[in-house]
mmCIF file of C-alpha atoms in Angstrom:
data_model
loop_
_atom_site.group_PDB
_atom_site.id
_atom_site.type_symbol
_atom_site.label_atom_id
_atom_site.label_comp_id
_atom_site.label_asym_id
_atom_site.label_seq_id
_atom_site.Cartn_x
_atom_site.Cartn_y
_atom_site.Cartn_z
ATOM 1 C CA UNK R 1005 104.004 -321.467 -8.971
ATOM 2 C CA UNK R 1006 100.488 -321.161 -7.662
ATOM 3 C CA UNK R 1007 101.221 -323.683 -4.931
ATOM 4 C CA UNK R 1008 104.254 -321.673 -3.796
ATOM 5 C CA UNK R 1009 102.053 -318.597 -3.600
ATOM 6 C CA UNK R 1010 99.485 -320.502 -1.519
ATOM 7 C CA UNK R 1011 102.215 -321.862 0.785
ATOM 8 C CA UNK R 1012 103.502 -318.348 1.305
ATOM 9 C CA UNK R 1013 99.948 -317.122 1.995
ATOM 10 C CA UNK R 1014 99.529 -319.977 4.548
ATOM 11 C CA UNK R 1015 102.752 -319.034 6.319
ATOM 12 C CA UNK R 1016 101.612 -315.437 6.531
ATOM 13 C CA UNK R 1017 98.017 -316.323 7.543
ATOM 14 C CA UNK R 1018 98.882 -318.689 10.401
ATOM 15 C CA UNK R 1019 99.083 -316.820 13.693
ATOM 16 C CA UNK R 1020 97.356 -313.620 12.548
ATOM 17 C CA UNK R 1021 95.217 -311.690 15.052
ATOM 18 C CA UNK R 1022 91.818 -310.191 14.232
ATOM 19 C CA UNK R 1023 91.939 -306.436 14.803
ATOM 20 C CA UNK R 1024 88.267 -306.218 15.728
ATOM 21 C CA UNK R 1025 88.128 -309.023 18.293
ATOM 22 C CA UNK R 1026 91.805 -309.196 19.234
ATOM 23 C CA UNK R 1027 91.747 -313.019 18.997
ATOM 24 C CA UNK R 1028 94.006 -315.147 16.809
ATOM 25 C CA UNK R 1029 92.590 -316.411 13.511
ATOM 26 C CA UNK R 1030 92.144 -320.189 13.611
ATOM 27 C CA UNK R 1031 94.234 -322.313 11.236
ATOM 28 C CA UNK R 1032 91.145 -324.113 9.930
ATOM 29 C CA UNK R 1033 89.747 -320.831 8.619
ATOM 30 C CA UNK R 1034 93.010 -320.103 6.840
ATOM 31 C CA UNK R 1035 93.048 -323.613 5.323
ATOM 32 C CA UNK R 1036 89.432 -323.243 4.226
ATOM 33 C CA UNK R 1037 90.167 -319.917 2.508
ATOM 34 C CA UNK R 1038 93.230 -321.367 0.771
ATOM 35 C CA UNK R 1039 91.172 -324.373 -0.371
ATOM 36 C CA UNK R 1040 88.430 -322.057 -1.682
ATOM 37 C CA UNK R 1041 91.032 -320.033 -3.545
ATOM 38 C CA UNK R 1042 92.349 -323.226 -5.096
ATOM 39 C CA UNK R 1043 88.858 -324.264 -6.227
ATOM 40 C CA UNK R 1044 88.148 -320.826 -7.716
ATOM 41 C CA UNK R 1045 91.503 -320.858 -9.460
ATOM 42 C CA UNK R 1046 90.564 -324.183 -11.076
ATOM 43 C CA UNK R 1047 87.268 -322.698 -12.245
ATOM 44 C CA UNK R 1048 89.079 -319.709 -13.732
ATOM 45 C CA UNK R 1049 91.491 -322.004 -15.544
ATOM 46 C CA UNK R 1050 88.650 -324.068 -16.997
ATOM 47 C CA UNK R 1051 86.807 -320.918 -18.074
ATOM 48 C CA UNK R 1052 89.963 -319.582 -19.709
ATOM 49 C CA UNK R 1053 90.374 -322.821 -21.583
ATOM 50 C CA UNK R 1054 86.752 -322.709 -22.725
ATOM 51 C CA UNK R 1055 87.183 -319.063 -23.846
ATOM 52 C CA UNK R 1056 90.272 -319.956 -25.851
ATOM 53 C CA UNK R 1057 88.454 -322.832 -27.522
ATOM 54 C CA UNK R 1058 85.446 -320.647 -28.367
ATOM 55 C CA UNK R 1059 87.716 -317.921 -29.681
ATOM 56 C CA UNK R 1060 89.422 -320.429 -31.947
ATOM 57 C CA UNK R 1061 86.038 -321.666 -33.165
ATOM 58 C CA UNK R 1062 84.899 -318.093 -33.907
ATOM 59 C CA UNK R 1063 88.096 -317.440 -35.781
ATOM 60 C CA UNK R 1064 87.586 -320.604 -37.793
ATOM 61 C CA UNK R 1065 84.019 -319.505 -38.652
ATOM 62 C CA UNK R 1066 85.233 -316.065 -39.659
ATOM 63 C CA UNK R 1067 87.892 -317.624 -41.848
ATOM 64 C CA UNK R 1068 85.258 -319.842 -43.438
ATOM 65 C CA UNK R 1069 83.007 -316.828 -44.098
ATOM 66 C CA UNK R 1070 85.950 -314.961 -45.552
ATOM 67 C CA UNK R 1071 86.682 -317.943 -47.774
ATOM 68 C CA UNK R 1072 83.049 -317.937 -48.919
ATOM 69 C CA UNK R 1073 83.104 -314.170 -49.673
ATOM 70 C CA UNK R 1074 86.354 -314.423 -51.592
ATOM 71 C CA UNK R 1075 85.650 -315.586 -55.144
ATOM 72 C CA UNK R 1076 89.175 -315.201 -56.380
ATOM 73 C CA UNK R 1077 92.379 -313.848 -54.933
ATOM 74 C CA UNK R 1078 91.710 -310.153 -54.300
ATOM 75 C CA UNK R 1079 87.972 -310.343 -55.264
ATOM 76 C CA UNK R 1080 85.151 -310.550 -52.743
ATOM 77 C CA UNK R 1081 81.456 -311.308 -53.135
ATOM 78 C CA UNK R 1082 80.539 -307.673 -52.264
ATOM 79 C CA UNK R 1083 82.842 -306.500 -55.006
ATOM 80 C CA UNK R 1084 81.079 -308.860 -57.381
ATOM 81 C CA UNK R 1085 77.686 -307.459 -56.395
ATOM 82 C CA UNK R 1086 78.968 -303.920 -56.840
ATOM 83 C CA UNK R 1087 80.414 -304.811 -60.223
ATOM 84 C CA UNK R 1088 77.086 -306.358 -61.184
ATOM 85 C CA UNK R 1089 75.220 -303.177 -60.222
ATOM 86 C CA UNK R 1090 77.726 -301.070 -62.124
ATOM 87 C CA UNK R 1091 77.350 -303.347 -65.143
ATOM 88 C CA UNK R 1092 73.577 -302.871 -65.019
ATOM 89 C CA UNK R 1093 73.936 -299.095 -64.779
ATOM 90 C CA UNK R 1094 76.393 -299.085 -67.665
ATOM 91 C CA UNK R 1095 73.937 -301.146 -69.695
ATOM 92 C CA UNK R 1096 71.197 -298.573 -69.022
ATOM 93 C CA UNK R 1097 73.561 -295.799 -70.018
ATOM 94 C CA UNK R 1098 74.418 -297.636 -73.222
ATOM 95 C CA UNK R 1099 70.727 -297.925 -74.055
ATOM 96 C CA UNK R 1100 70.274 -294.192 -73.431
ATOM 97 C CA UNK R 1101 73.283 -293.453 -75.628
ATOM 98 C CA UNK R 1102 71.845 -295.667 -78.353
ATOM 99 C CA UNK R 1103 68.543 -293.786 -78.202
ATOM 100 C CA UNK R 1104 70.390 -290.464 -78.279
ATOM 101 C CA UNK R 1105 72.439 -291.669 -81.262
ATOM 102 C CA UNK R 1106 69.248 -292.636 -83.084
ATOM 103 C CA UNK R 1107 67.806 -289.192 -82.394
ATOM 104 C CA UNK R 1108 70.999 -287.543 -83.575
ATOM 105 C CA UNK R 1109 70.961 -289.644 -86.753
ATOM 106 C CA UNK R 1110 67.379 -288.537 -87.440
ATOM 107 C CA UNK R 1111 68.331 -284.928 -86.692
ATOM 108 C CA UNK R 1112 71.338 -285.165 -89.007
ATOM 109 C CA UNK R 1113 69.132 -286.541 -91.767
ATOM 110 C CA UNK R 1114 66.633 -283.676 -91.348
ATOM 111 C CA UNK R 1115 69.512 -281.169 -91.217
ATOM 112 C CA UNK R 1116 70.937 -282.573 -94.445
ATOM 113 C CA UNK R 1117 67.538 -282.187 -96.094
ATOM 114 C CA UNK R 1118 67.276 -278.607 -94.809
ATOM 115 C CA UNK R 1119 70.753 -277.824 -96.125
ATOM 116 C CA UNK R 1120 69.833 -279.179 -99.532
ATOM 117 C CA UNK R 1121 66.679 -277.062 -99.515
ATOM 118 C CA UNK R 1122 68.698 -274.004 -98.460
ATOM 119 C CA UNK R 1123 71.190 -274.594 -101.276
ATOM 120 C CA UNK R 1124 68.347 -274.686 -103.783
ATOM 121 C CA UNK R 1125 66.794 -271.607 -102.228
ATOM 122 C CA UNK R 1126 70.105 -269.712 -102.221
ATOM 123 C CA UNK R 1127 70.644 -270.513 -105.892
ATOM 124 C CA UNK R 1128 67.123 -269.267 -106.686
ATOM 125 C CA UNK R 1129 67.768 -266.174 -104.572
ATOM 126 C CA UNK R 1130 70.972 -265.435 -106.461
ATOM 127 C CA UNK R 1131 69.047 -265.623 -109.714
ATOM 128 C CA UNK R 1132 66.428 -263.244 -108.301
ATOM 129 C CA UNK R 1133 69.162 -260.864 -107.143
ATOM 130 C CA UNK R 1134 70.677 -260.853 -110.618
ATOM 131 C CA UNK R 1135 67.258 -260.066 -112.133
ATOM 132 C CA UNK R 1136 66.717 -257.290 -109.605
ATOM 133 C CA UNK R 1137 70.130 -255.810 -110.369
ATOM 134 C CA UNK R 1138 69.226 -255.659 -114.050
ATOM 135 C CA UNK R 1139 65.876 -254.100 -113.180
ATOM 136 C CA UNK R 1140 67.624 -251.564 -110.924
ATOM 137 C CA UNK R 1141 69.975 -250.564 -113.719
ATOM 138 C CA UNK R 1142 67.017 -250.077 -116.041
ATOM 139 C CA UNK R 1143 65.206 -248.066 -113.356
ATOM 140 C CA UNK R 1144 68.248 -245.847 -112.820
ATOM 141 C CA UNK R 1145 68.434 -245.176 -116.540
ATOM 142 C CA UNK R 1146 64.732 -244.290 -116.588
ATOM 143 C CA UNK R 1147 65.264 -242.111 -113.501
ATOM 144 C CA UNK R 1148 67.985 -240.092 -115.217
ATOM 145 C CA UNK R 1149 65.773 -239.646 -118.285
ATOM 146 C CA UNK R 1150 62.780 -238.603 -116.181
ATOM 147 C CA UNK R 1151 64.952 -236.220 -114.173
ATOM 148 C CA UNK R 1152 66.165 -234.460 -117.282
ATOM 149 C CA UNK R 1153 62.572 -234.273 -118.548
ATOM 150 C CA UNK R 1154 61.484 -232.912 -115.162
ATOM 151 C CA UNK R 1155 64.035 -230.104 -115.340
ATOM 152 C CA UNK R 1156 62.747 -229.069 -118.746
ATOM 153 C CA UNK R 1157 59.157 -229.273 -117.489
ATOM 154 C CA UNK R 1158 59.989 -227.103 -114.475
ATOM 155 C CA UNK R 1159 61.573 -224.491 -116.705
ATOM 156 C CA UNK R 1160 58.480 -224.458 -118.912
ATOM 157 C CA UNK R 1161 56.290 -224.242 -115.808
ATOM 158 C CA UNK R 1162 58.255 -221.268 -114.474
ATOM 159 C CA UNK R 1163 57.963 -219.550 -117.841
ATOM 160 C CA UNK R 1164 54.190 -220.144 -117.915
ATOM 161 C CA UNK R 1165 53.820 -219.026 -114.304
ATOM 162 C CA UNK R 1166 55.722 -215.824 -115.019
ATOM 163 C CA UNK R 1167 53.479 -215.148 -118.014
ATOM 164 C CA UNK R 1168 50.333 -215.827 -115.983
ATOM 165 C CA UNK R 1169 51.477 -213.518 -113.188
ATOM 166 C CA UNK R 1170 52.275 -210.781 -115.688
ATOM 167 C CA UNK R 1171 48.865 -211.185 -117.346
ATOM 168 C CA UNK R 1172 47.211 -211.137 -113.931
ATOM 169 C CA UNK R 1173 49.022 -207.921 -113.020
ATOM 170 C CA UNK R 1174 48.000 -206.360 -116.326
ATOM 171 C CA UNK R 1175 44.351 -207.420 -115.982
ATOM 172 C CA UNK R 1176 43.902 -205.807 -112.546
ATOM 173 C CA UNK R 1177 40.632 -206.794 -110.873
ATOM 174 C CA UNK R 1178 39.297 -208.722 -113.864
ATOM 175 C CA UNK R 1179 40.744 -211.917 -112.448
ATOM 176 C CA UNK R 1180 39.186 -211.291 -109.026
ATOM 177 C CA UNK R 1181 35.406 -211.698 -109.402
ATOM 178 C CA UNK R 1182 34.886 -211.647 -105.664
ATOM 179 C CA UNK R 1183 36.625 -208.299 -105.300
ATOM 180 C CA UNK R 1184 34.648 -206.942 -108.250
ATOM 181 C CA UNK R 1185 31.370 -208.005 -106.676
ATOM 182 C CA UNK R 1186 32.435 -206.482 -103.361
ATOM 183 C CA UNK R 1187 33.397 -203.254 -105.108
ATOM 184 C CA UNK R 1188 30.087 -203.105 -106.965
ATOM 185 C CA UNK R 1189 28.170 -203.775 -103.779
ATOM 186 C CA UNK R 1190 30.212 -201.094 -102.017
ATOM 187 C CA UNK R 1191 29.302 -198.536 -104.691
ATOM 188 C CA UNK R 1192 25.627 -199.412 -104.381
ATOM 189 C CA UNK R 1193 25.828 -199.173 -100.595
ATOM 190 C CA UNK R 1194 27.640 -195.830 -100.897
ATOM 191 C CA UNK R 1195 24.846 -194.459 -103.086
ATOM 192 C CA UNK R 1196 22.211 -195.704 -100.674
ATOM 193 C CA UNK R 1197 24.069 -194.250 -97.699
ATOM 194 C CA UNK R 1198 24.511 -190.950 -99.529
ATOM 195 C CA UNK R 1199 20.735 -190.787 -100.070
ATOM 196 C CA UNK R 1200 20.141 -191.651 -96.424
ATOM 197 C CA UNK R 1201 22.643 -188.973 -95.392
ATOM 198 C CA UNK R 1202 20.869 -186.318 -97.470
ATOM 199 C CA UNK R 1203 17.530 -187.344 -96.024
ATOM 200 C CA UNK R 1204 18.936 -187.243 -92.479
ATOM 201 C CA UNK R 1205 20.524 -183.824 -93.097
ATOM 202 C CA UNK R 1206 17.231 -182.453 -94.388
ATOM 203 C CA UNK R 1207 15.411 -183.912 -91.396
ATOM 204 C CA UNK R 1208 18.058 -182.469 -89.081
ATOM 205 C CA UNK R 1209 17.681 -178.986 -90.586
ATOM 206 C CA UNK R 1210 13.907 -179.233 -90.302
ATOM 207 C CA UNK R 1211 14.106 -180.278 -86.651
ATOM 208 C CA UNK R 1212 16.649 -177.536 -85.942
ATOM 209 C CA UNK R 1213 14.291 -174.918 -87.380
ATOM 210 C CA UNK R 1214 11.417 -176.297 -85.315
ATOM 211 C CA UNK R 1215 13.506 -176.262 -82.137
ATOM 212 C CA UNK R 1216 14.607 -172.710 -82.881
ATOM 213 C CA UNK R 1217 10.992 -171.609 -83.315
ATOM 214 C CA UNK R 1218 10.036 -173.359 -80.075
ATOM 215 C CA UNK R 1219 12.827 -171.637 -78.184
ATOM 216 C CA UNK R 1220 11.771 -168.292 -79.634
ATOM 217 C CA UNK R 1221 8.188 -168.897 -78.534
ATOM 218 C CA UNK R 1222 9.370 -169.921 -75.067
ATOM 219 C CA UNK R 1223 11.411 -166.725 -74.732
ATOM 220 C CA UNK R 1224 8.520 -164.615 -75.953
ATOM 221 C CA UNK R 1225 6.087 -166.315 -73.572
ATOM 222 C CA UNK R 1226 8.496 -165.886 -70.702
ATOM 223 C CA UNK R 1227 8.994 -162.204 -71.504
ATOM 224 C CA UNK R 1228 5.266 -161.609 -71.831
ATOM 225 C CA UNK R 1229 4.588 -163.318 -68.538
ATOM 226 C CA UNK R 1230 7.261 -161.304 -66.807
ATOM 227 C CA UNK R 1231 5.943 -158.035 -68.196
ATOM 228 C CA UNK R 1232 2.378 -158.930 -67.251
ATOM 229 C CA UNK R 1233 3.397 -159.757 -63.683
ATOM 230 C CA UNK R 1234 5.287 -156.485 -63.290
ATOM 231 C CA UNK R 1235 2.422 -154.410 -64.619
ATOM 232 C CA UNK R 1236 -0.027 -156.071 -62.239
ATOM 233 C CA UNK R 1237 2.234 -155.446 -59.272
ATOM 234 C CA UNK R 1238 2.686 -151.806 -60.164
ATOM 235 C CA UNK R 1239 -1.045 -151.266 -60.346
ATOM 236 C CA UNK R 1240 -1.828 -152.973 -57.052
ATOM 237 C CA UNK R 1241 0.968 -151.676 -54.801
ATOM 238 C CA UNK R 1242 3.713 -149.439 -56.070
ATOM 239 C CA UNK R 1243 5.630 -149.913 -52.809
ATOM 240 C CA UNK R 1244 6.032 -153.625 -53.413
ATOM 241 C CA UNK R 1245 7.647 -153.204 -56.839
ATOM 242 C CA UNK R 1246 11.170 -153.561 -55.578
ATOM 243 C CA UNK R 1247 10.246 -156.529 -53.444
ATOM 244 C CA UNK R 1248 8.553 -158.316 -56.348
ATOM 245 C CA UNK R 1249 11.551 -157.740 -58.587
ATOM 246 C CA UNK R 1250 13.721 -159.318 -55.915
ATOM 247 C CA UNK R 1251 11.291 -162.191 -55.483
ATOM 248 C CA UNK R 1252 11.573 -162.966 -59.229
ATOM 249 C CA UNK R 1253 15.252 -163.518 -58.709
ATOM 250 C CA UNK R 1254 14.856 -165.664 -55.568
ATOM 251 C CA UNK R 1255 13.674 -169.273 -55.605
ATOM 252 C CA UNK R 1256 13.372 -171.414 -52.441
ATOM 253 C CA UNK R 1257 15.115 -168.789 -50.377
ATOM 254 C CA UNK R 1258 18.268 -168.758 -52.532
ATOM 255 C CA UNK R 1259 19.268 -165.669 -54.573
ATOM 256 C CA UNK R 1260 20.507 -165.739 -58.199
ATOM 257 C CA UNK R 1261 18.215 -168.725 -58.944
ATOM 258 C CA UNK R 1262 15.023 -168.541 -60.905
ATOM 259 C CA UNK R 1263 12.435 -171.216 -61.584
ATOM 260 C CA UNK R 1264 11.394 -170.872 -65.269
ATOM 261 C CA UNK R 1265 7.761 -171.383 -66.127
ATOM 262 C CA UNK R 1266 6.553 -172.592 -69.533
ATOM 263 C CA UNK R 1267 3.029 -172.473 -70.808
ATOM 264 C CA UNK R 1268 1.210 -175.735 -71.492
ATOM 265 C CA UNK R 1269 0.521 -174.782 -75.116
ATOM 266 C CA UNK R 1270 4.208 -174.200 -75.913
ATOM 267 C CA UNK R 1271 4.838 -177.798 -77.072
ATOM 268 C CA UNK R 1272 1.644 -178.331 -79.052
ATOM 269 C CA UNK R 1273 3.521 -177.957 -82.311
ATOM 270 C CA UNK R 1274 5.873 -180.829 -81.396
ATOM 271 C CA UNK R 1275 3.020 -183.308 -81.078
ATOM 272 C CA UNK R 1276 2.358 -183.174 -84.794
ATOM 273 C CA UNK R 1277 5.964 -184.240 -85.646
ATOM 274 C CA UNK R 1278 6.320 -187.984 -86.257
ATOM 275 C CA UNK R 1279 9.527 -189.642 -85.057
ATOM 276 C CA UNK R 1280 11.896 -191.099 -87.680
ATOM 277 C CA UNK R 1281 13.024 -194.698 -87.095
ATOM 278 C CA UNK R 1282 16.506 -195.534 -88.392
ATOM 279 C CA UNK R 1283 17.710 -199.046 -89.170
ATOM 280 C CA UNK R 1284 21.065 -200.656 -88.668
ATOM 281 C CA UNK R 1285 22.369 -202.015 -91.958
ATOM 282 C CA UNK R 1286 24.154 -204.868 -90.162
ATOM 283 C CA UNK R 1287 21.029 -206.128 -88.413
ATOM 284 C CA UNK R 1288 18.142 -204.967 -90.648
ATOM 285 C CA UNK R 1289 17.845 -204.547 -94.426
ATOM 286 C CA UNK R 1290 17.636 -201.114 -95.971
ATOM 287 C CA UNK R 1291 14.367 -199.403 -96.740
ATOM 288 C CA UNK R 1292 13.495 -200.129 -100.410
ATOM 289 C CA UNK R 1293 11.922 -196.659 -100.781
ATOM 290 C CA UNK R 1294 15.154 -195.016 -99.680
ATOM 291 C CA UNK R 1295 17.125 -197.217 -102.067
ATOM 292 C CA UNK R 1296 14.854 -196.160 -104.943
ATOM 293 C CA UNK R 1297 15.184 -192.532 -103.890
ATOM 294 C CA UNK R 1298 18.990 -192.832 -103.827
ATOM 295 C CA UNK R 1299 19.006 -194.501 -107.247
ATOM 296 C CA UNK R 1300 16.756 -191.726 -108.613
#
């Protein structure tokens, strides 16, 4: 087949003309190219044969490796390793479960002990509850008795309170010592104040008489002075009488005003009167002499 192709190529190649030079291609060149193609085709065939052999060898090696990995039909070495790892993990889990079971057994034992203790405690508590119920019944009975006694006691108390209030109303101020003392002190203070009032009234009347005498003396002195001034004016100049009368009624150039004049000896009698000092009962104690005078 290849030879037929080369023969056909030779028939076509003989007599060809080069397009660049325009000369015919020599037959030797065509034969050389066909020979080279034949040599290269042999090399390709040998390389293909070598590739096929190597491919078969690789396939044989792969089959051998597959045979080594396969322990049994359907089981490979990787599966065995995975199963081994899983077996190890399951063993660890079993150990953990064993430890957890041991803990649970210990917990169950402690729980059983606690339950037994609780049963004993509940039985004791029931006994205590029964005792307390009996005690409550007794307490209720005592409560009813005490309540009835309390009602009677309250009635007796109300009766006694009514009697005490009636006696207190009948006794008046005898049951109020504080009010009695205040009343007694008020009577004493009233007597003392009455004596002070009489003394003040007498002093007031005395001062009123003195003031009245002083006013009388002032009026007399004023009248005497006025009469003396008029008489002196009449003697000196009878023509100035009217003018002097008008001047007595004029003061500082204003009519109907008069400047009164008082003699220096008019108040000599007041110098002999001693002032009376009064005390405030809230701030100062009373005068003992006045108290004695009021009691007398």
